[in-house]
Coordinates of C-alpha atoms in Angstrom, one line a residue:
Chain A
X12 CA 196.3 -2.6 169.4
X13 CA 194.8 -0.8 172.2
X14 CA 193.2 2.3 170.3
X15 CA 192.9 2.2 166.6
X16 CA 191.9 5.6 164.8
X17 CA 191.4 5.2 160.8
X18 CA 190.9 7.7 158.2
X19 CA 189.1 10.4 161.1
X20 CA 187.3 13.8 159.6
X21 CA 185.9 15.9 162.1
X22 CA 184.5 19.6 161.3
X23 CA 184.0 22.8 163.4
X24 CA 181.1 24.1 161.2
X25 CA 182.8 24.0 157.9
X26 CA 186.6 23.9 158.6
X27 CA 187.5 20.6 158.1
X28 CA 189.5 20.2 161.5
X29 CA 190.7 16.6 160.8
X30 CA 191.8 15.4 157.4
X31 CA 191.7 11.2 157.4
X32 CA 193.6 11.2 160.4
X33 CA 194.5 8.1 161.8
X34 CA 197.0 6.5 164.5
X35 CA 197.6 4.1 166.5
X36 CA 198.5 2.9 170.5
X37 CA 199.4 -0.4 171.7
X38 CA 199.0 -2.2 175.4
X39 CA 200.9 -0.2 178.1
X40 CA 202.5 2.4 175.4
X41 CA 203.5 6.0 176.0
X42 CA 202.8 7.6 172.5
X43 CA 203.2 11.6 172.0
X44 CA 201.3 13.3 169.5
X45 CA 202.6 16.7 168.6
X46 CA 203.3 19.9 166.4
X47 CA 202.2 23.6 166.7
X48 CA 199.4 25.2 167.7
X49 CA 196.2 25.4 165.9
X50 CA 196.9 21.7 164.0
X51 CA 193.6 19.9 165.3
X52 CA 196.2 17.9 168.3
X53 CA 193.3 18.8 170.9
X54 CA 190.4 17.9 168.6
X55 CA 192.1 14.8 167.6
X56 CA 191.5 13.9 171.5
X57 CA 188.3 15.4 171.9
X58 CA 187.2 13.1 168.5
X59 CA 188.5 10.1 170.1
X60 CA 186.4 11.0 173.6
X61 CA 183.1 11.8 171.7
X62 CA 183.3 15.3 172.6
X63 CA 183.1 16.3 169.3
X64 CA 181.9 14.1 166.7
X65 CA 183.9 13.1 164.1
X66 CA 182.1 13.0 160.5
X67 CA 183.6 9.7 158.9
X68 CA 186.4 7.2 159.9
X69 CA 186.1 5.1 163.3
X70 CA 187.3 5.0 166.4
X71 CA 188.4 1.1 167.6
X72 CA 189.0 0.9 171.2
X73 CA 190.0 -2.6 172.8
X74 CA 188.3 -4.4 170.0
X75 CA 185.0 -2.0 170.1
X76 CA 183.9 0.2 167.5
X77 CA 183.6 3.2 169.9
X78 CA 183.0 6.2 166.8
X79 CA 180.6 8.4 168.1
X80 CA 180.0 7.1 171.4
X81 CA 178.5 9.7 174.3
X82 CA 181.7 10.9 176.2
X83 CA 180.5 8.8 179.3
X84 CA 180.4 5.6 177.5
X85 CA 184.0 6.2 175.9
X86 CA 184.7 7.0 179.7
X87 CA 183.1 3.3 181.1
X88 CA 185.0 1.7 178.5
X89 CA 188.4 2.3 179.6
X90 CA 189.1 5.6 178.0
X91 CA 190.4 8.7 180.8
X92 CA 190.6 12.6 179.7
X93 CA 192.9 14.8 181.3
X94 CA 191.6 17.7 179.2
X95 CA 194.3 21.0 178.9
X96 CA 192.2 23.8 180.8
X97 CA 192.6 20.8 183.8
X98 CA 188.8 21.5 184.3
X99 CA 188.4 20.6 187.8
X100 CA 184.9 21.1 189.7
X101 CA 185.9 24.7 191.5
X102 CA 183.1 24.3 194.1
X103 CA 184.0 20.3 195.1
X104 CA 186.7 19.5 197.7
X105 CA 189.6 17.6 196.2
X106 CA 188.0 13.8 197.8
X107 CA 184.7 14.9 196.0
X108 CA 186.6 15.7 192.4
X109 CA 187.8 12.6 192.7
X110 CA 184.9 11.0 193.9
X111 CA 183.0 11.6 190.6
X112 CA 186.2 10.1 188.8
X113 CA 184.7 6.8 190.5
X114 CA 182.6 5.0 187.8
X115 CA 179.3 4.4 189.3
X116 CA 180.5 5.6 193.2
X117 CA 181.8 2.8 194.1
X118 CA 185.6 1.1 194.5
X119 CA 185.8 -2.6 194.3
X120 CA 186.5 -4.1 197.6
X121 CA 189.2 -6.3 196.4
X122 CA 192.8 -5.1 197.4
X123 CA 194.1 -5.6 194.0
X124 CA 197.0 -3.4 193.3
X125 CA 196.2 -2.4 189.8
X126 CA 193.4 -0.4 191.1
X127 CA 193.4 2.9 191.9
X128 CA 191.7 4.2 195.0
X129 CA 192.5 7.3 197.2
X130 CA 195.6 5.4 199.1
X131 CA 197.1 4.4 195.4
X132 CA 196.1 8.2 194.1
X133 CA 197.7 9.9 197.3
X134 CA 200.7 8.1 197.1
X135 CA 201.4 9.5 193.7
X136 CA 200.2 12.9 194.8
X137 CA 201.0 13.5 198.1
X138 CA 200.2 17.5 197.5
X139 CA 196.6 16.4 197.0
X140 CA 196.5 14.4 200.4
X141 CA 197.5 17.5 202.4
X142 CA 195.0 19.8 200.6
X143 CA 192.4 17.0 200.5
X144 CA 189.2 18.9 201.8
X145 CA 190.1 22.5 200.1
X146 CA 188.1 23.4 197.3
X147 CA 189.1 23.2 193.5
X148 CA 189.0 26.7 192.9
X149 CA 191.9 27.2 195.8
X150 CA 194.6 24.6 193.8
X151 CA 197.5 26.3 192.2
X152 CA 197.6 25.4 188.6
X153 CA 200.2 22.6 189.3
X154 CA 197.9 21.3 192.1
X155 CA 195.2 21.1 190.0
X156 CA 196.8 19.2 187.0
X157 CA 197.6 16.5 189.9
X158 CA 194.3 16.3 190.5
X159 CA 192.8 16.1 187.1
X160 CA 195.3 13.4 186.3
X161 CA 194.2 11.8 189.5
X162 CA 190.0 12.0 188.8
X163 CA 190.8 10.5 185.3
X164 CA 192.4 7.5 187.2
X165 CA 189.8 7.2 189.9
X166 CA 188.0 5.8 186.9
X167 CA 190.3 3.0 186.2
X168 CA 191.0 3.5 182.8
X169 CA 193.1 1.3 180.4
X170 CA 194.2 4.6 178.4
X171 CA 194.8 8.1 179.4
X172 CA 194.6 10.8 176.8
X173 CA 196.4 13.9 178.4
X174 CA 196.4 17.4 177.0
X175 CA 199.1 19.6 177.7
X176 CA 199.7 18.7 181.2
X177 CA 203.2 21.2 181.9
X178 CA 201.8 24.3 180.0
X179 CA 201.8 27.0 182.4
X180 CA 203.4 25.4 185.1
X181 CA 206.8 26.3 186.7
X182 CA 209.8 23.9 186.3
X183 CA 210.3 22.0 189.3
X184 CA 206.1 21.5 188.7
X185 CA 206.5 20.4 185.3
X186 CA 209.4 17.8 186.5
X187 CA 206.7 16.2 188.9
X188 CA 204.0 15.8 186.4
X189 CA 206.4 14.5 184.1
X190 CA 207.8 11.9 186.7
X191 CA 203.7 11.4 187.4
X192 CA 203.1 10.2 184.0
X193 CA 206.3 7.9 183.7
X194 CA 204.7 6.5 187.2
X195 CA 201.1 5.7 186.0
X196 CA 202.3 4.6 182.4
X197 CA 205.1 2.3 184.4
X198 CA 201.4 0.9 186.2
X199 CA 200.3 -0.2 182.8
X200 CA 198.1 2.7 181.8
X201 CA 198.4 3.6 178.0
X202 CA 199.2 7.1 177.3
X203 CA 198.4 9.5 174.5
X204 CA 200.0 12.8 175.8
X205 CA 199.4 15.6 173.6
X206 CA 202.4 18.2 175.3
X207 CA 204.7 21.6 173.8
X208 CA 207.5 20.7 175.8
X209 CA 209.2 18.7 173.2
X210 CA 211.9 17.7 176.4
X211 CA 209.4 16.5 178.5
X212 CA 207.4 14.5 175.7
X213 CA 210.7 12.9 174.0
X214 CA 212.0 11.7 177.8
X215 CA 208.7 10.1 178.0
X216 CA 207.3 8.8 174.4
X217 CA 208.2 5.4 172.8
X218 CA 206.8 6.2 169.2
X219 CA 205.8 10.0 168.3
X220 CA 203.0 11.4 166.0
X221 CA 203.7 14.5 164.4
X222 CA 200.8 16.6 163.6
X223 CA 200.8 18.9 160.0
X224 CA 197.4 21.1 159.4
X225 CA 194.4 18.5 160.2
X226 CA 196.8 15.0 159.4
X227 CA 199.8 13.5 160.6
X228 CA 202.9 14.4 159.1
X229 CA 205.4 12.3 160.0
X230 CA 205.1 9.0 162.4
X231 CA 207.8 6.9 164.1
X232 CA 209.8 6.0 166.9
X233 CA 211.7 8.8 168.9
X234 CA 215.2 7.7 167.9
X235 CA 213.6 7.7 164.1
X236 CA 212.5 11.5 164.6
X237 CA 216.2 12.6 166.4
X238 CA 217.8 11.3 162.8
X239 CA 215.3 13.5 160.9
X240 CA 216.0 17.0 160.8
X241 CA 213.4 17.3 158.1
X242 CA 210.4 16.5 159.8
X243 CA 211.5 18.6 162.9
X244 CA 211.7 21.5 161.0
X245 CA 208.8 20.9 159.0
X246 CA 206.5 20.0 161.5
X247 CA 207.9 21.4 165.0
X248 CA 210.7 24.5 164.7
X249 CA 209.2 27.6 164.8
Chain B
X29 CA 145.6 38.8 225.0
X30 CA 143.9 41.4 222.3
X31 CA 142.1 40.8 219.4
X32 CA 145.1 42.7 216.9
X33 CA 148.2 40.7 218.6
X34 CA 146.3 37.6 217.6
X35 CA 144.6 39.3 214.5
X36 CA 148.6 39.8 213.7
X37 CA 150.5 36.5 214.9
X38 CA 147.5 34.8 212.5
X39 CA 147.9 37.0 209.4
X40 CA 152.1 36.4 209.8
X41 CA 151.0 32.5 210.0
X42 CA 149.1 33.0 206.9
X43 CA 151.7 34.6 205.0
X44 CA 154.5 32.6 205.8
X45 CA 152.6 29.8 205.4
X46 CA 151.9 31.2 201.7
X47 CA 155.2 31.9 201.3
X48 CA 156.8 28.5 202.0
X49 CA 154.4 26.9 199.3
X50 CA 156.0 30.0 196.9
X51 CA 159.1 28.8 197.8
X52 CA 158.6 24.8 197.2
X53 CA 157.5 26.0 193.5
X54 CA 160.3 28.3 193.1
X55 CA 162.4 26.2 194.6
X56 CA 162.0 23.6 192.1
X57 CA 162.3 26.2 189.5
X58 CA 165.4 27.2 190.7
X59 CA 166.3 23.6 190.7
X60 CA 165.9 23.3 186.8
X61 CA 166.9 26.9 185.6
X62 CA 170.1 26.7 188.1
X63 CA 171.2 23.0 186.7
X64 CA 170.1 22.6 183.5
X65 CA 169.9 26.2 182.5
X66 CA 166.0 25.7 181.3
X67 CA 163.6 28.3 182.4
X68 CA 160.5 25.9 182.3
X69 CA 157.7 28.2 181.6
X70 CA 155.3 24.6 182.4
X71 CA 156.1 24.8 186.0
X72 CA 152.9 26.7 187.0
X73 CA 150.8 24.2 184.8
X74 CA 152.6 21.3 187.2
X75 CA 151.7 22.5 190.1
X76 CA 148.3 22.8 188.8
X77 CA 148.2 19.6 187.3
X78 CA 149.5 18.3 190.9
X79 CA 146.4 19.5 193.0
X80 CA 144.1 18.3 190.4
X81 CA 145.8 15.1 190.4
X82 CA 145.4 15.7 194.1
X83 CA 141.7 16.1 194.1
X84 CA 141.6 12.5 192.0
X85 CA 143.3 10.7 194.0
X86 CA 141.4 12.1 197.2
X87 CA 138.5 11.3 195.7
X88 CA 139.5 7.8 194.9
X89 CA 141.1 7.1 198.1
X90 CA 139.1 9.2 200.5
X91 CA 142.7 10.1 201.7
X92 CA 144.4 13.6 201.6
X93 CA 147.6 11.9 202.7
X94 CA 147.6 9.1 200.1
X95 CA 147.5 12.1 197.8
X96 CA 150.1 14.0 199.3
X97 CA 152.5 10.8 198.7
X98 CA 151.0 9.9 195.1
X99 CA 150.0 13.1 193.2
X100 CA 153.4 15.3 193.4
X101 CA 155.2 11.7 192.2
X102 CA 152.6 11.0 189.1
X103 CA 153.4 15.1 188.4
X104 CA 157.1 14.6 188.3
X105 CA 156.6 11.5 185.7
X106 CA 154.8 13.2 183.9
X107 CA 157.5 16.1 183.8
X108 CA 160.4 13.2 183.4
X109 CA 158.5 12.2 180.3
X110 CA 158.1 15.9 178.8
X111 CA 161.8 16.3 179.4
X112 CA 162.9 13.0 177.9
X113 CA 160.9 13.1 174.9
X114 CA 160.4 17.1 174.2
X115 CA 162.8 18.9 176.3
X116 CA 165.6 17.1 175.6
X117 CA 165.1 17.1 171.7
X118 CA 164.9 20.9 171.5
X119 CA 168.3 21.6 173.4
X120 CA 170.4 22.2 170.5
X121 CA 168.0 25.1 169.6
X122 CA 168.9 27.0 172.6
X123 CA 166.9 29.0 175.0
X124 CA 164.1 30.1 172.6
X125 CA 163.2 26.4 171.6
X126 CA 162.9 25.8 175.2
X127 CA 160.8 28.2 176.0
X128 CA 158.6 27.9 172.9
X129 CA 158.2 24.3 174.2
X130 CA 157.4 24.9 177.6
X131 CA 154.9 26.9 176.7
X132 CA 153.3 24.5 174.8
X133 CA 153.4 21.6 177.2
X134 CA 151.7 24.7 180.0
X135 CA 149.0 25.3 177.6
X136 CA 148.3 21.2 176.4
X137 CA 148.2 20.7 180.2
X138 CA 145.5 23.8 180.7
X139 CA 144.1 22.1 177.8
X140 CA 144.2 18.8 179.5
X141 CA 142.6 19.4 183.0
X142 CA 139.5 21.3 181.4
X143 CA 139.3 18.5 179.5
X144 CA 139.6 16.0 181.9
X145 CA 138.4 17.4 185.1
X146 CA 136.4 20.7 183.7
X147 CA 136.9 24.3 184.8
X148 CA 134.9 24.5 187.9
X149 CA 135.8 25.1 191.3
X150 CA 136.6 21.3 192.6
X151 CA 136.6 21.8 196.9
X152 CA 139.3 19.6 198.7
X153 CA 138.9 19.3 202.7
X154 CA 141.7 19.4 204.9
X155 CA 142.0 16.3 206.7
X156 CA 140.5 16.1 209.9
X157 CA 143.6 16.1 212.0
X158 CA 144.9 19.1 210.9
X159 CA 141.7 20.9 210.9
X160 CA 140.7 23.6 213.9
X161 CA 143.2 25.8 215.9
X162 CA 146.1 25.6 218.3
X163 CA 146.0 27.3 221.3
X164 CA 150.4 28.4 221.5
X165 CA 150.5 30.9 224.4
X166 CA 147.8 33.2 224.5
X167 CA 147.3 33.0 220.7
X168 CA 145.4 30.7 218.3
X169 CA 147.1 29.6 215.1
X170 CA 145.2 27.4 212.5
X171 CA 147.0 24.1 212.4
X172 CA 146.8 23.4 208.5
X173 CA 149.2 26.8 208.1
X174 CA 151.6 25.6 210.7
X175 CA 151.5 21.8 208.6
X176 CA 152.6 23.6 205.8
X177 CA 155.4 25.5 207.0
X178 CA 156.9 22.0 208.5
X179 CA 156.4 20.2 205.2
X180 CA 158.3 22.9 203.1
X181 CA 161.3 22.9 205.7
X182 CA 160.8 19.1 205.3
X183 CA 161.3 19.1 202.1
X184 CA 164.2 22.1 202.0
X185 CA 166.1 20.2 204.4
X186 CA 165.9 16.8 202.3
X187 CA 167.0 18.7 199.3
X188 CA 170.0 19.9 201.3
X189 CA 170.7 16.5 202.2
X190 CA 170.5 15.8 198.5
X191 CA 172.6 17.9 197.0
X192 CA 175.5 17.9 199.7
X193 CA 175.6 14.6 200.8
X194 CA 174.9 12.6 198.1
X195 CA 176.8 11.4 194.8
X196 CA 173.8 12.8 192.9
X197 CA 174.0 15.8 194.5
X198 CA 177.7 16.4 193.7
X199 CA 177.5 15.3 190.2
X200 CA 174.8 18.1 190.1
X201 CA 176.8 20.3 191.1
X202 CA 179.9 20.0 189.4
X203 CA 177.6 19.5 185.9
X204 CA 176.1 23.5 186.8
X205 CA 180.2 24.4 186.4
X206 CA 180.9 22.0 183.6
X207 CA 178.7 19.1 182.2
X208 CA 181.1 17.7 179.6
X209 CA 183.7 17.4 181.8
X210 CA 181.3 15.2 183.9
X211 CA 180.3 13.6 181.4
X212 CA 183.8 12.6 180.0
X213 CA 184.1 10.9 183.5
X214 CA 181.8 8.6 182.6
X215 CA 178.6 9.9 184.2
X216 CA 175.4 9.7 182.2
X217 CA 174.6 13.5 182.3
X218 CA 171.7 13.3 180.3
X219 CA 170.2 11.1 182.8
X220 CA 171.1 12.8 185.7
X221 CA 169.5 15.8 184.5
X222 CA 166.1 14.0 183.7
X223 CA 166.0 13.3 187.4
X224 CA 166.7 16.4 188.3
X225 CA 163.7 18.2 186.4
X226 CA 161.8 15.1 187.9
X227 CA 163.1 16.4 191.2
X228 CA 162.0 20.4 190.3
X229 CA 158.4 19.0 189.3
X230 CA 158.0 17.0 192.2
X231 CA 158.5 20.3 194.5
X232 CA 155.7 22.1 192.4
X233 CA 154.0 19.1 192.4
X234 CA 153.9 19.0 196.6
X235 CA 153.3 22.8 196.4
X236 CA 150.3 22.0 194.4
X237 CA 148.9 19.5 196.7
X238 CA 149.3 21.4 200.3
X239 CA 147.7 24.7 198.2
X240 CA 144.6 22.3 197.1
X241 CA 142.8 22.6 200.2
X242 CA 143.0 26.5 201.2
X243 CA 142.6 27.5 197.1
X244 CA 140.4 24.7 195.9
X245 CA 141.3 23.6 192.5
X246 CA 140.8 25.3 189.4
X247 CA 142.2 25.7 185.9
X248 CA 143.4 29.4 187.0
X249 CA 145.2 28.2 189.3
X250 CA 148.7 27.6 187.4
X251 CA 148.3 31.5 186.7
X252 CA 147.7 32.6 189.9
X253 CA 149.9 31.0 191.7
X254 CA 153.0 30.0 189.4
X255 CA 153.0 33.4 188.3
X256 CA 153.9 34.6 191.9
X257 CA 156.4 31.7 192.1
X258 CA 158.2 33.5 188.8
X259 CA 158.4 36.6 190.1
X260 CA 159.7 34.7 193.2
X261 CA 162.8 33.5 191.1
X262 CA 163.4 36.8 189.3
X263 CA 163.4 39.2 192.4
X264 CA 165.5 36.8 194.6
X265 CA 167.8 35.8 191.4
X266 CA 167.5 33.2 189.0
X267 CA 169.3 29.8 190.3
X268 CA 170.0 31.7 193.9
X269 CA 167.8 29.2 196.2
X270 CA 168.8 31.4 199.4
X271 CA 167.1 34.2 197.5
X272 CA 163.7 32.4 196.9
X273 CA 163.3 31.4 199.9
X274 CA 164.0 35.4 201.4
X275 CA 161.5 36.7 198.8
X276 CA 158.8 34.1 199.7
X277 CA 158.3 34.8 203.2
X278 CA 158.2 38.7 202.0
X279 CA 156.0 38.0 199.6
X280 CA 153.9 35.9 201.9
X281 CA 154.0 38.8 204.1
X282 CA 153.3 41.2 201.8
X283 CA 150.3 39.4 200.9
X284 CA 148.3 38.2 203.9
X285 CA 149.0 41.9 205.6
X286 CA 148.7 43.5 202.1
X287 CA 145.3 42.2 202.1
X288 CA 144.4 43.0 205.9
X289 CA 145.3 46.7 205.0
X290 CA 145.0 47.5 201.4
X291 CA 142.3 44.7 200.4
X292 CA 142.5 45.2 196.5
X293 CA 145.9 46.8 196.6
X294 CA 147.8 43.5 198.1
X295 CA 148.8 42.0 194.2
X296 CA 150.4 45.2 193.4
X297 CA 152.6 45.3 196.2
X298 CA 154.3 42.4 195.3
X299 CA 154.6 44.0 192.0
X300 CA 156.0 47.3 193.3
X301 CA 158.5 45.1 195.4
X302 CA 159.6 42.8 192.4
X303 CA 159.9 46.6 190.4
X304 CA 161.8 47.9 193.5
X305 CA 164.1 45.3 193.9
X306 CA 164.9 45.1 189.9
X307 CA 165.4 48.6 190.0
X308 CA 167.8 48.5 192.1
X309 CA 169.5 45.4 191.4
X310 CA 168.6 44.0 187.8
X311 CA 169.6 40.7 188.2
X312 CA 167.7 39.6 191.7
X313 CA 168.8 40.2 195.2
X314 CA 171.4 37.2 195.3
X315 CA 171.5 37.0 191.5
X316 CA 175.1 36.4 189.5
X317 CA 175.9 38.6 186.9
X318 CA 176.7 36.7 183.8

């Protein structure tokens, strides 16, 4: 197993947010984690990144006990965040957004395909190379979900954990980032996509998570949850 | 040439020269309030500290220039150290723990220095090469002003260079727009923003050590003088480095002609401009509303 959350219990204040969660992700999987609104799918990232601290259970990342870690550190082990407001740096230029996606500023001068640099990231973004000294803050939402996607791989990471990546964008947008994700988990990056467009997130997931209030609800492949009206209804029809 | 032209050029000398050390301290106090949000109510006692560790090291070395390298350096450790170990600890509190704090570290370094060093007047010469005049067109201008008017826009331009062309300097400023972003890329913010209050000391710190010779050193000095360098900060808006550096010059102005003209009057003119300004515009002249 690549990532390995057990028995997880975060609070905000007193609302206990996260109930013994626990999942997991192997090597080079695309795994989907969803359900409504309001079920603790963001904070379930946010636990595994260190932005918020989870109270008990642990966090096992590539054979490390990461629980509690400092964001950064989660970061420079192998862990990316592609966070749902996008969060960009609205005063950088697009190179310098990615720049700090870099860890320590520097790309390794090997030419080893499996890592990413600006070529490797333009290729999969070819918006970004045309808009590449514009600032943030000019992007179009679409634009700048490419390029939070593309910071997080700057940093090489072994395992992405995206946050609604096609909410507010426009179709032929939300087919591209869509096709973008099948792209980088095709290169071998891991993928825990947290995502509302159920069409998007069944074409790209091999096992789904299905998130009740604070726990998972139902767990499976996405040929297991297509056979199981119960859990759809339960846990995703409005 | 007539005795007012040159009576003026030397009184503008003197008060932009004033006004670029105000700007180095507000500068740096800019630095830390605009990046990590603290509004370090030390920063006069720094630039205090700085000339006094100024005068040690001057009297240890024989050499103003040693001190000029060394004392705005030992400041800024000493600064990196109160953030690290005090600062840092009280961030969860909010603003009011941070200001609480400062204040303590301003008086325990008040505390310090008349411990250390006493409370009388401690002289520092300027060194002999920039002593005298220098005869520019039909006018004298002391030479010691004019050194420190090219050492502040020595030091404004390397902290341009900084904080647009360096990685540091980006990280900086996409942590003022959102640190746990940065820090979910794998960038040690809490690092980065030790250095960076190193960074605001150090500027105090030089301020402190070009002031040393024209002020000489006392313990009133972090009053006097970092005082102003507030007021600086509030009338040209808090984080707004452009507007610092605007109200320094006026208030260097304001105070060498303030004191040619109106003598005892000169302090509250800077205070009626500060007043003025707020008035008008409550949150400085190139401050953001929040």
């Amino acid at each position: 197993m690549l990532l390995e959350v057990k028995d997880l219990n975060t609070f905000y204040g007193i609302s206990h947010v996260l109930q013994g969660l626990s999942l997991q992700i192997g090597e080079g999987e695309l795994v989907a984690l969803l359900g409504r609104n309001g079920m603790g799918k963001s904070t379930t990232l946010k636990s595994i990144m260190g932005l918020v601290s989870p109270q008990s259970g642990t966090v096992v990342f590539a054979g490390k006990d990461i629980t509690g870690w400092a964001p950064y550190k989660a970061a420079r082990a192998g862990i990316g965040y592609v966070p749902e407001e996008r969060r960009i740096f609205p005063e950088l230029s697009v190179m310098d957004n990615l720049f700090l996606g870099i860890k320590g500023g520097r790309i390794s001068e090997n030419n080893d395909p499996h890592v990413w640099n600006y070529e490797r990231i333009f290729r999969h973004f070819p918006m970004l190379k045309e808009r590449a000294n514009q600032k943030g803050k000019f992007l179009s939402g679409g634009e700048q979900q490419m390029l939070s996607i593309g910071r997080s791989l700057m940093g090489n990471p072994k395992l992405l954990l995206v946050d609604e990546p096609t909410e507010g964008l426009a179709p032929l947008m939300v087919q591209e980032v869509r096709n973008v994700l099948a792209d980088i988990n095709k290169a071998g990056v891991s993928i825990l996509l947290v995502e509302h467009n159920l069409k998007v997130a069944l074409s790209l997931a091999s096992r789904v998570y299905l998130m009740g209030k604070a726990h998972i609800g139902f767990a499976g492949t996405v040929e297991e949850l297509k056979c199981n009206d119960e859990a759809r209804q339960k846990y995703l029809e409005v | 040439m007539d005795v007012t032209a040159s009576m003026y050029a030397a009184q503008a000398i003197h008060g932009i020269a004033f006004g670029m050390v105000l700007f180095l301290i507000a500068a740096g106090l800019n630095v830390i309030f605009g990046m990590m949000g603290i509004l370090n109510l030390a920063h006069g006692a720094f630039f205090m500290l700085a000339a006094y560790f100024c005068y040690s090291v001057v009297a240890m070395t024989g050499s103003f220039w040693a001190a000029l390298l060394i004392a705005p350096v030992l400041t800024a450790l000493v600064g990196v150290f109160v953030e690290r170990f005090f600062i840092r600890k009280v961030q969860i509190m909010g603003a009011m723990g941070e200001l609480i704090l400062t204040l303590g570290v301003a008086m325990l370094i008040l505390g310090g220095v008349k411990f250390f060093w006493g409370t009388e007047n401690l002289p520092i010469s300027v060194p002999p090469v920039l002593e005298g005049m220098v005869h520019i067109g039909a006018l004298d201008y002391p030479i010691y002003r004019i050194f420190m008017i090219v050492l502040a826009l020595v030091v404004l331009a390397i902290m341009t260079l900084l904080l647009y062309k360096t990685r540091l300097g980006k990280i900086v400023r996409a942590a003022v727009s959102d640190r746990e972003m940065v820090n979910a890329l794998g960038i040690n913010v809490p690092l980065v923003f030790m250095f960076v209050f190193g960074i605001g000391v150090w500027m105090a710190g030089i301020g402190g050590v070009v002031i040393a010779p024209i002020l000489t050193v006392f313990p009133g000095l972090a009053d006097q003088v970092g005082m102003y360098a507030f007021i600086v900060v509030v009338t040209g808006g808090l984080g707004s480095l452009k507007g610092a550096f605007i109200v320094s010059i006026i208030f260097g102005l304001l105070s060498s002609f303030g004191i040619q003209f109106f003598s005892q009057l000169a302090p509250v003119l800077i205070v009626g401009f500060m007043a003025f300004v707020l008035a008008i515009k409550p949150h400085g002249l190139f401050g953001v509303k929040e």
